[in-house]
mmCIF file with all atom_site columns, C-alpha atoms in Angstrom:
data_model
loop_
_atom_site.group_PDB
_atom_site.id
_atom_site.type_symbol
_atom_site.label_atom_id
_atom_site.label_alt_id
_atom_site.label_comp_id
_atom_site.label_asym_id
_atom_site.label_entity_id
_atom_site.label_seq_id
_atom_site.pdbx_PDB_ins_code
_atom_site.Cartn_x
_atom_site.Cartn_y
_atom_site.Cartn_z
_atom_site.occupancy
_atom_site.B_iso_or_equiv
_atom_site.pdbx_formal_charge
_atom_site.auth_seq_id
_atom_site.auth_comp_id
_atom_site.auth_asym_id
_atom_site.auth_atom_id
_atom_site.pdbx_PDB_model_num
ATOM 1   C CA . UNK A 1 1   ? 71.578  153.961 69.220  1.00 48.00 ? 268 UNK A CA 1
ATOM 2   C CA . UNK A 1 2   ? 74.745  155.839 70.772  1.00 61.00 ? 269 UNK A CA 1
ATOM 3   C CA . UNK A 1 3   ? 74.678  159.619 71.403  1.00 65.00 ? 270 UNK A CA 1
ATOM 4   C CA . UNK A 1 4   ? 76.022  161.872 68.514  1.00 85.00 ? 271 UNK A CA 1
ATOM 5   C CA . UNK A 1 5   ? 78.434  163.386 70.884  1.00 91.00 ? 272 UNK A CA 1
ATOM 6   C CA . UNK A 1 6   ? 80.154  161.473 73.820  1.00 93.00 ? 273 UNK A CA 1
ATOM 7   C CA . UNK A 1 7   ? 80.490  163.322 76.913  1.00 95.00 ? 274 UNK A CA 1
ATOM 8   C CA . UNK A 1 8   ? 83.315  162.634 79.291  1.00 96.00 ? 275 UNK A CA 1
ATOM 9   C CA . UNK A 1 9   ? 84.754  164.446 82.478  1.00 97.00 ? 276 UNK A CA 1
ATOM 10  C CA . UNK A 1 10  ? 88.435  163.947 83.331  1.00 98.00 ? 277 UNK A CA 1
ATOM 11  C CA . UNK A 1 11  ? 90.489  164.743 86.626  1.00 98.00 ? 278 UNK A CA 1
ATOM 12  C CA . UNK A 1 12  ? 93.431  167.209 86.923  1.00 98.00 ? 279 UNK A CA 1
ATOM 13  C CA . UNK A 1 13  ? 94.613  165.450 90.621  1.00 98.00 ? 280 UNK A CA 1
ATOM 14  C CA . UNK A 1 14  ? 97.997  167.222 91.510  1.00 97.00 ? 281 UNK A CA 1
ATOM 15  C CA . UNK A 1 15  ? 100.138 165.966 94.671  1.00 96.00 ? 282 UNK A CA 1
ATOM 16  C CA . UNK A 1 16  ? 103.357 167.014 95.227  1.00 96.00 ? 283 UNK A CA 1
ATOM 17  C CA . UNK A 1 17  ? 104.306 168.684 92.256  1.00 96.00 ? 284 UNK A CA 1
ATOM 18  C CA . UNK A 1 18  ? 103.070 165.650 90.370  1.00 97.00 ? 285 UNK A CA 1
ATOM 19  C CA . UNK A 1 19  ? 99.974  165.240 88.219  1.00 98.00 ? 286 UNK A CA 1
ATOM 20  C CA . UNK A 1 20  ? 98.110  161.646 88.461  1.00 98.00 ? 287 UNK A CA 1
ATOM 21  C CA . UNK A 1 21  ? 97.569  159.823 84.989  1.00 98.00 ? 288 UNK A CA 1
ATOM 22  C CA . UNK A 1 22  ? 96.844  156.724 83.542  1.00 98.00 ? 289 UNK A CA 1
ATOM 23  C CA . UNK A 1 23  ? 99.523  154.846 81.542  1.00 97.00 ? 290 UNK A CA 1
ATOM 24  C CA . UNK A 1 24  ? 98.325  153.090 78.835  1.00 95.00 ? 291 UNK A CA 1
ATOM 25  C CA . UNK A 1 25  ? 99.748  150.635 75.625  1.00 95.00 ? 292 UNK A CA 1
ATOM 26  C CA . UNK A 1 26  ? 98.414  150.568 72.827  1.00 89.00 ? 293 UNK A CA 1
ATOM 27  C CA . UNK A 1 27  ? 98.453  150.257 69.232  1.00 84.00 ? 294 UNK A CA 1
ATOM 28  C CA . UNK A 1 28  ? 99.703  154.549 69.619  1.00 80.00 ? 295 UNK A CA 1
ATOM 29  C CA . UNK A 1 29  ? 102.930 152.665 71.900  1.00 90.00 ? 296 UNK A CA 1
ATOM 30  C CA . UNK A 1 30  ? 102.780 154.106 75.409  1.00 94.00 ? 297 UNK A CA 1
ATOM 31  C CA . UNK A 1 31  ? 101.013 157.264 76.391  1.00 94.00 ? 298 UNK A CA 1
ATOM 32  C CA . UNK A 1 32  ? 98.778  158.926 79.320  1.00 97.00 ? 299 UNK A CA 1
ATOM 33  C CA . UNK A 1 33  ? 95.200  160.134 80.099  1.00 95.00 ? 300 UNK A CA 1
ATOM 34  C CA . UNK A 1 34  ? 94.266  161.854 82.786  1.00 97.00 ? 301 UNK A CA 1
ATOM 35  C CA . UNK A 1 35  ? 91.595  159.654 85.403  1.00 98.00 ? 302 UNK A CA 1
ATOM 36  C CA . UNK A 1 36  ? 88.392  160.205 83.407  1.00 97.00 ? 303 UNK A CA 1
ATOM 37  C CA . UNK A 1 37  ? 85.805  158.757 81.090  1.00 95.00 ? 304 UNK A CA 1
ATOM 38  C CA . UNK A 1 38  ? 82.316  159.004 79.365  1.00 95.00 ? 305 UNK A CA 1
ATOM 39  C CA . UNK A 1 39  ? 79.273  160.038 81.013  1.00 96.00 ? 306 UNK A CA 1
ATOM 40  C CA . UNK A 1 40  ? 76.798  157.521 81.739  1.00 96.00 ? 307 UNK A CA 1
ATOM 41  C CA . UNK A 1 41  ? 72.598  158.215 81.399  1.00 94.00 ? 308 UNK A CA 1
ATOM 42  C CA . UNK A 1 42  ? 71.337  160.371 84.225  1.00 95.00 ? 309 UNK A CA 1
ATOM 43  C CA . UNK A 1 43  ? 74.862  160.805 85.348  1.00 96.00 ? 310 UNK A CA 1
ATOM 44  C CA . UNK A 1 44  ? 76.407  164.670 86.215  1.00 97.00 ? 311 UNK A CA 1
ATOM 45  C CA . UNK A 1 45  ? 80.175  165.634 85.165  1.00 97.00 ? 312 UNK A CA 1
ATOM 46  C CA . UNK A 1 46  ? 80.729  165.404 88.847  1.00 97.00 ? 313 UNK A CA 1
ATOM 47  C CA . UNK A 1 47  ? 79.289  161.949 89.204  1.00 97.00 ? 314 UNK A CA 1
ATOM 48  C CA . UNK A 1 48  ? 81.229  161.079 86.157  1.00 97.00 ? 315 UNK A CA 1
ATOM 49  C CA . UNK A 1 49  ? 84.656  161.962 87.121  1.00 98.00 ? 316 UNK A CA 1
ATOM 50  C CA . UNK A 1 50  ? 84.154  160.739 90.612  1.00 98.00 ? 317 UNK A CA 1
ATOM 51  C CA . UNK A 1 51  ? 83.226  157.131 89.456  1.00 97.00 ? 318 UNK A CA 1
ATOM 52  C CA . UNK A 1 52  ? 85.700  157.024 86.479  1.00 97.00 ? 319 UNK A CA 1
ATOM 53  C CA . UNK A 1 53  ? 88.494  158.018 89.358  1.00 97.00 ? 320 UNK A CA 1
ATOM 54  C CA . UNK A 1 54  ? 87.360  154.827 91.502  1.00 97.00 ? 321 UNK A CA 1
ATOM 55  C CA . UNK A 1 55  ? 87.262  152.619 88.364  1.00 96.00 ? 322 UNK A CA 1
ATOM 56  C CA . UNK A 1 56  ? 90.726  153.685 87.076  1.00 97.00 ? 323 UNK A CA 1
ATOM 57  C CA . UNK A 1 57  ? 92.698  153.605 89.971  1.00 97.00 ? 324 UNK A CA 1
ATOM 58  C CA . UNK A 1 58  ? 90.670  152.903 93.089  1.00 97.00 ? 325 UNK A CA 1
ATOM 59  C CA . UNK A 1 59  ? 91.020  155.810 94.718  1.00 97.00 ? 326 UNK A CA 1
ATOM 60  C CA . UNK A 1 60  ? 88.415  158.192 96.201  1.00 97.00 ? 327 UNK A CA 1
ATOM 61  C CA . UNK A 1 61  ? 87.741  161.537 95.786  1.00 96.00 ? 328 UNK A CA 1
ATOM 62  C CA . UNK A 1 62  ? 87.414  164.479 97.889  1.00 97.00 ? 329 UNK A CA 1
ATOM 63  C CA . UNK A 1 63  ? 86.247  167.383 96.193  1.00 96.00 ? 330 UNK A CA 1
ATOM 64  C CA . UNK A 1 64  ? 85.780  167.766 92.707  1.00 97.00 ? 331 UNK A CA 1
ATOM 65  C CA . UNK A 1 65  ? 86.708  171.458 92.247  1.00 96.00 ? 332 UNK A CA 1
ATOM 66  C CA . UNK A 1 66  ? 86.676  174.502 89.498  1.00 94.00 ? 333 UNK A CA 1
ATOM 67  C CA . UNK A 1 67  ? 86.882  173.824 85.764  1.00 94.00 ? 334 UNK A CA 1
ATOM 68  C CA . UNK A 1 68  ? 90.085  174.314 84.248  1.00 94.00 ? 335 UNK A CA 1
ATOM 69  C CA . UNK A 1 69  ? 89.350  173.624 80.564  1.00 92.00 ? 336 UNK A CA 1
ATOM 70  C CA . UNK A 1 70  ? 86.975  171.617 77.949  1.00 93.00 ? 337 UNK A CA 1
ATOM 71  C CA . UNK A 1 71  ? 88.222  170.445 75.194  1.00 91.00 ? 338 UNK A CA 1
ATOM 72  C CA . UNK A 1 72  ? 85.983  169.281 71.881  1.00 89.00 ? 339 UNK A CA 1
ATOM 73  C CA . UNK A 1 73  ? 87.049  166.511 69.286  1.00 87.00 ? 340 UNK A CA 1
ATOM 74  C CA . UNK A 1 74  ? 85.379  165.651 66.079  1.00 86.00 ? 341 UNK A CA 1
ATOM 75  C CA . UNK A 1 75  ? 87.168  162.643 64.295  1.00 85.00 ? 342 UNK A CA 1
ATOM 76  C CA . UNK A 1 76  ? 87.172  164.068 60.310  1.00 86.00 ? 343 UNK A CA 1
ATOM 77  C CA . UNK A 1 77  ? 88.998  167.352 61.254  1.00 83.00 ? 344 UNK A CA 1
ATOM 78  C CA . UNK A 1 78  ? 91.748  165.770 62.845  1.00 76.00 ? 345 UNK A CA 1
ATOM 79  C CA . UNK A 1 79  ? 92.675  162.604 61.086  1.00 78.00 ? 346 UNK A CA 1
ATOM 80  C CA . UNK A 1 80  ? 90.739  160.222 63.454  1.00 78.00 ? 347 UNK A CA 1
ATOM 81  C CA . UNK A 1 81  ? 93.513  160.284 65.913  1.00 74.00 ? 348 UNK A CA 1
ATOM 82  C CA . UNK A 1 82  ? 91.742  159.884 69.038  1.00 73.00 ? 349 UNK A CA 1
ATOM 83  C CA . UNK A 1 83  ? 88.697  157.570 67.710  1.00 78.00 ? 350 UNK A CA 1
ATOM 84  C CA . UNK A 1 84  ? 86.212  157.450 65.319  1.00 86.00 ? 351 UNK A CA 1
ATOM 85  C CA . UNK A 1 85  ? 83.748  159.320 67.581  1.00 89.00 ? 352 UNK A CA 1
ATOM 86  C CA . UNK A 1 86  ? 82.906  162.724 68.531  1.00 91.00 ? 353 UNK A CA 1
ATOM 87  C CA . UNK A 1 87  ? 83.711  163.973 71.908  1.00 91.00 ? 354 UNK A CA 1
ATOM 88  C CA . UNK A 1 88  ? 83.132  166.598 74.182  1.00 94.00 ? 355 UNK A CA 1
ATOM 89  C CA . UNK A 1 89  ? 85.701  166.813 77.627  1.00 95.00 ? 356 UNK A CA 1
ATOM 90  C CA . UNK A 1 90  ? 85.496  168.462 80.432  1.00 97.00 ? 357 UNK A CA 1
ATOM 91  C CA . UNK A 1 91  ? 88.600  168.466 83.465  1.00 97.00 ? 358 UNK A CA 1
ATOM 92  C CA . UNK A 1 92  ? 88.186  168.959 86.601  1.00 97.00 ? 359 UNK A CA 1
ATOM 93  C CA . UNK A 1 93  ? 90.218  170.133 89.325  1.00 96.00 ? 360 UNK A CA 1
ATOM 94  C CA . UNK A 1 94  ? 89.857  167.619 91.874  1.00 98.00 ? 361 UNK A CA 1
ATOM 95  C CA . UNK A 1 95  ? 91.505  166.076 95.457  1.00 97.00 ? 362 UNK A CA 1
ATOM 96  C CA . UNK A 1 96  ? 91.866  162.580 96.548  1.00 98.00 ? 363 UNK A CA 1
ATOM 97  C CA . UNK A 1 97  ? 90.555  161.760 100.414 1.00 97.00 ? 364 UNK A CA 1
ATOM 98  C CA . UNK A 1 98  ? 93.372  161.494 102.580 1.00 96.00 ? 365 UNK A CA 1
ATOM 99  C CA . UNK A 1 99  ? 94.684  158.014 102.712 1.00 96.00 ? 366 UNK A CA 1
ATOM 100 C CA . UNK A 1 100 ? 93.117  157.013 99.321  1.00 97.00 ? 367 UNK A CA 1
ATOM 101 C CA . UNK A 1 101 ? 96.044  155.856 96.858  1.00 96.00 ? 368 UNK A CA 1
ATOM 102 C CA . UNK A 1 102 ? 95.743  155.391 93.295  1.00 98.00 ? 369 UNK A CA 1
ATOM 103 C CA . UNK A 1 103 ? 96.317  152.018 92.113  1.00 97.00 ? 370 UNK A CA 1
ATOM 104 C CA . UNK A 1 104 ? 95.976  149.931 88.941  1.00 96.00 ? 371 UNK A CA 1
ATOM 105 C CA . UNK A 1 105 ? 92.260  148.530 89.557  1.00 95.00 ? 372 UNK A CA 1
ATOM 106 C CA . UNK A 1 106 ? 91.746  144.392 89.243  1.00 94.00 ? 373 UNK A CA 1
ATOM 107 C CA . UNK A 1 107 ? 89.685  144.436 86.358  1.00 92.00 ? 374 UNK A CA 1
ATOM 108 C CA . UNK A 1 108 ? 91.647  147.782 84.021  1.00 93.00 ? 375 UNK A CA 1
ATOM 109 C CA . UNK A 1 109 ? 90.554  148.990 80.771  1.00 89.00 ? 376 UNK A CA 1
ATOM 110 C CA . UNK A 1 110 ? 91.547  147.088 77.738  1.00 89.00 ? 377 UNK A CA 1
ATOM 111 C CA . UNK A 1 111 ? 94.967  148.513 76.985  1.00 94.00 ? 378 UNK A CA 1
ATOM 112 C CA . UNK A 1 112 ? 95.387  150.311 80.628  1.00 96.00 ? 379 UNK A CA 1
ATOM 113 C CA . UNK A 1 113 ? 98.588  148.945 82.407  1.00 97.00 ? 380 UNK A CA 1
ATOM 114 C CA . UNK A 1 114 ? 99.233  151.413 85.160  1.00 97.00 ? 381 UNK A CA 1
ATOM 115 C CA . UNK A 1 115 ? 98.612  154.581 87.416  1.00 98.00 ? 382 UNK A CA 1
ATOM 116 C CA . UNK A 1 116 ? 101.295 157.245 87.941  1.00 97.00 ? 383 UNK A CA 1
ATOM 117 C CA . UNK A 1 117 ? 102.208 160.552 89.446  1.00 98.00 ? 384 UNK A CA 1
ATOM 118 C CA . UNK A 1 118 ? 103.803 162.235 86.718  1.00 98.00 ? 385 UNK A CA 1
ATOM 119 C CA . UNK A 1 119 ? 106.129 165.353 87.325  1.00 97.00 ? 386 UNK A CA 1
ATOM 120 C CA . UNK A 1 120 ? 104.504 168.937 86.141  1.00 96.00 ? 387 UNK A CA 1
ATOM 121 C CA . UNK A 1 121 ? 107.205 169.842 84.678  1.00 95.00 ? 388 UNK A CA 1
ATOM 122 C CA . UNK A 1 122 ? 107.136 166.775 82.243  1.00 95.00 ? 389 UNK A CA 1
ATOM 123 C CA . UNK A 1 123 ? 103.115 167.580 81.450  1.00 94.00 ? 390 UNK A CA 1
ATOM 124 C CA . UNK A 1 124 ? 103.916 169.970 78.517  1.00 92.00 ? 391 UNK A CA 1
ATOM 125 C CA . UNK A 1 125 ? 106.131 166.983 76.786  1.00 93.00 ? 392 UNK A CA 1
ATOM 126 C CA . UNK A 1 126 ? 104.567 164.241 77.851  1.00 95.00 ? 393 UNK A CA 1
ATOM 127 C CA . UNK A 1 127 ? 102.349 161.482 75.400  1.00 93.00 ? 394 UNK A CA 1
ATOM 128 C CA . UNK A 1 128 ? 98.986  162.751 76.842  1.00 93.00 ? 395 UNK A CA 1
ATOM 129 C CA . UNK A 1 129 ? 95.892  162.053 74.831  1.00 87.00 ? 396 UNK A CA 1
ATOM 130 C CA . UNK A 1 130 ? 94.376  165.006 74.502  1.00 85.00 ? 397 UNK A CA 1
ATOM 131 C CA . UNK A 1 131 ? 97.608  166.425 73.645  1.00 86.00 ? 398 UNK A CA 1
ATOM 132 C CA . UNK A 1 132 ? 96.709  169.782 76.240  1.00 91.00 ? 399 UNK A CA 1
ATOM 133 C CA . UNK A 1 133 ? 99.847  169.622 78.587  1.00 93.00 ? 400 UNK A CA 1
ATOM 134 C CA . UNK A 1 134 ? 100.314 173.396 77.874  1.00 92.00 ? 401 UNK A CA 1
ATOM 135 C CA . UNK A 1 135 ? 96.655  174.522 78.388  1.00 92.00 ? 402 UNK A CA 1
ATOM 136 C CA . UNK A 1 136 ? 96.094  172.293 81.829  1.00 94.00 ? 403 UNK A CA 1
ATOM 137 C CA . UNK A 1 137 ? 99.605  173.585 83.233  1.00 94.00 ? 404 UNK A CA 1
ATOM 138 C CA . UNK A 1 138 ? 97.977  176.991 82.708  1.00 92.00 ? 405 UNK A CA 1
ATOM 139 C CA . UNK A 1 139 ? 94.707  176.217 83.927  1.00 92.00 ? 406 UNK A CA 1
ATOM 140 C CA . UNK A 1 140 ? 96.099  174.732 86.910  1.00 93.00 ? 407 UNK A CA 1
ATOM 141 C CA . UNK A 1 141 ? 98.209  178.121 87.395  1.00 91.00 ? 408 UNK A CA 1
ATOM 142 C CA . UNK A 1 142 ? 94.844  179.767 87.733  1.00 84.00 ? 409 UNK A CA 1
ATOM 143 C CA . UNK A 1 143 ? 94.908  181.420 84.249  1.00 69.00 ? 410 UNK A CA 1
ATOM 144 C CA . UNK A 1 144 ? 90.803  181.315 83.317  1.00 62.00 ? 411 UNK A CA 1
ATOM 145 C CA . UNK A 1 145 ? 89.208  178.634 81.733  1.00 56.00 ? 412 UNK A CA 1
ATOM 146 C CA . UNK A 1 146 ? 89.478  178.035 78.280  1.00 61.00 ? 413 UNK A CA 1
ATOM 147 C CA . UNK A 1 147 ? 88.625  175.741 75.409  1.00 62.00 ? 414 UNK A CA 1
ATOM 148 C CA . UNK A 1 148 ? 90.830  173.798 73.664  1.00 62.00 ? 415 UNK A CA 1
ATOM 149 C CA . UNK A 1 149 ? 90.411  173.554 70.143  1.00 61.00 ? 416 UNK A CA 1
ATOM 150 C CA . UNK A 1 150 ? 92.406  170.022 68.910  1.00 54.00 ? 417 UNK A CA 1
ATOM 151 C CA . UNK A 1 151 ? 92.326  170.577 65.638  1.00 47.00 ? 418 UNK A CA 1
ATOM 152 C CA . UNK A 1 152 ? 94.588  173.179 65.764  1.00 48.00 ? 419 UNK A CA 1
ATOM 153 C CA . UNK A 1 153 ? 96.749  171.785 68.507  1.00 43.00 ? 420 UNK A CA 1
ATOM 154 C CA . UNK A 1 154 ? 100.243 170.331 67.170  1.00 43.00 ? 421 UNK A CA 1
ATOM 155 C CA . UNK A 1 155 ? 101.503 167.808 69.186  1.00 42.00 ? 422 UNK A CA 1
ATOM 156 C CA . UNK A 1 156 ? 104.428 166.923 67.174  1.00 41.00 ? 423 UNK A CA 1
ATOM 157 C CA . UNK A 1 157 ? 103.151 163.994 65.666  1.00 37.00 ? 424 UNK A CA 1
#
């Protein structure tokens, strides 16, 4: 039996003016997540983030840094638009080693069909599932932490 709640740990990797993100394609057409993914047993958010970064895109981490937000999900309050299960994120400020570059890995996620460096300025508009553009542009402009409540986020859909 699966966990009530799924826990997952995402990266906020900026380079350059230019945020890191998977590209996916989906039934939802195209849209982005940041490097990230569920917890597994015995596993720390740290641990979590760093091995979901590998898996995704085959790069390697340097430091996984401060929190910048978590955000919570349960299905019934917002129309089952991100899954059927409930979730429980938190994103990471984090840095790549020198010399690591993100790639799409041999063996993506169903659905996953690329890595890019998207521009900041295009975060607060762009497809990204948890719609939280807004909130991780502020977090990364060192406004406090904060939780993100999706049920009352409108992402225009």
């Amino acid at each position: 039996m699966s966990a009530h709640i799924r826990i997952t740990s995402s990266a906020a990797i900026v380079q350059e003016g230019h945020i890191l993100v998977i590209v996916f394609d989906d039934e939802n057409g195209i849209h982005y997540n940041l490097p990230g993914g569920g917890s597994d047993p015995g596993e720390t958010l740290q641990e979590t983030v760093i091995r979901e970064i590998r898996e995704e895109t085959r790069a390697e981490v340097a430091t996984v840094g401060r929190l910048l937000l978590t955000w919570e999900y349960e299905p019934e309050r917002y129309q089952k638009v991100y899954g059927k299960r409930h979730k429980v994120g938190f994103v990471f400020a984090c840095e790549l080693k020198p010399g690591s570059t993100p790639m799409l890995p041999d063996n993506p996620d169903p659905y996953q069909v690329g890595v890019k460096w998207l521009p900041l300025a295009e975060l607060p508009t762009a497809h990204l599932y948890p719609a939280m553009g807004e909130e991780l542009i502020a977090a990364l402009n060192d406004e406090p932490a904060q939780h993100l409540d999706l049920y009352e986020i409108d992402d225009g859909q």
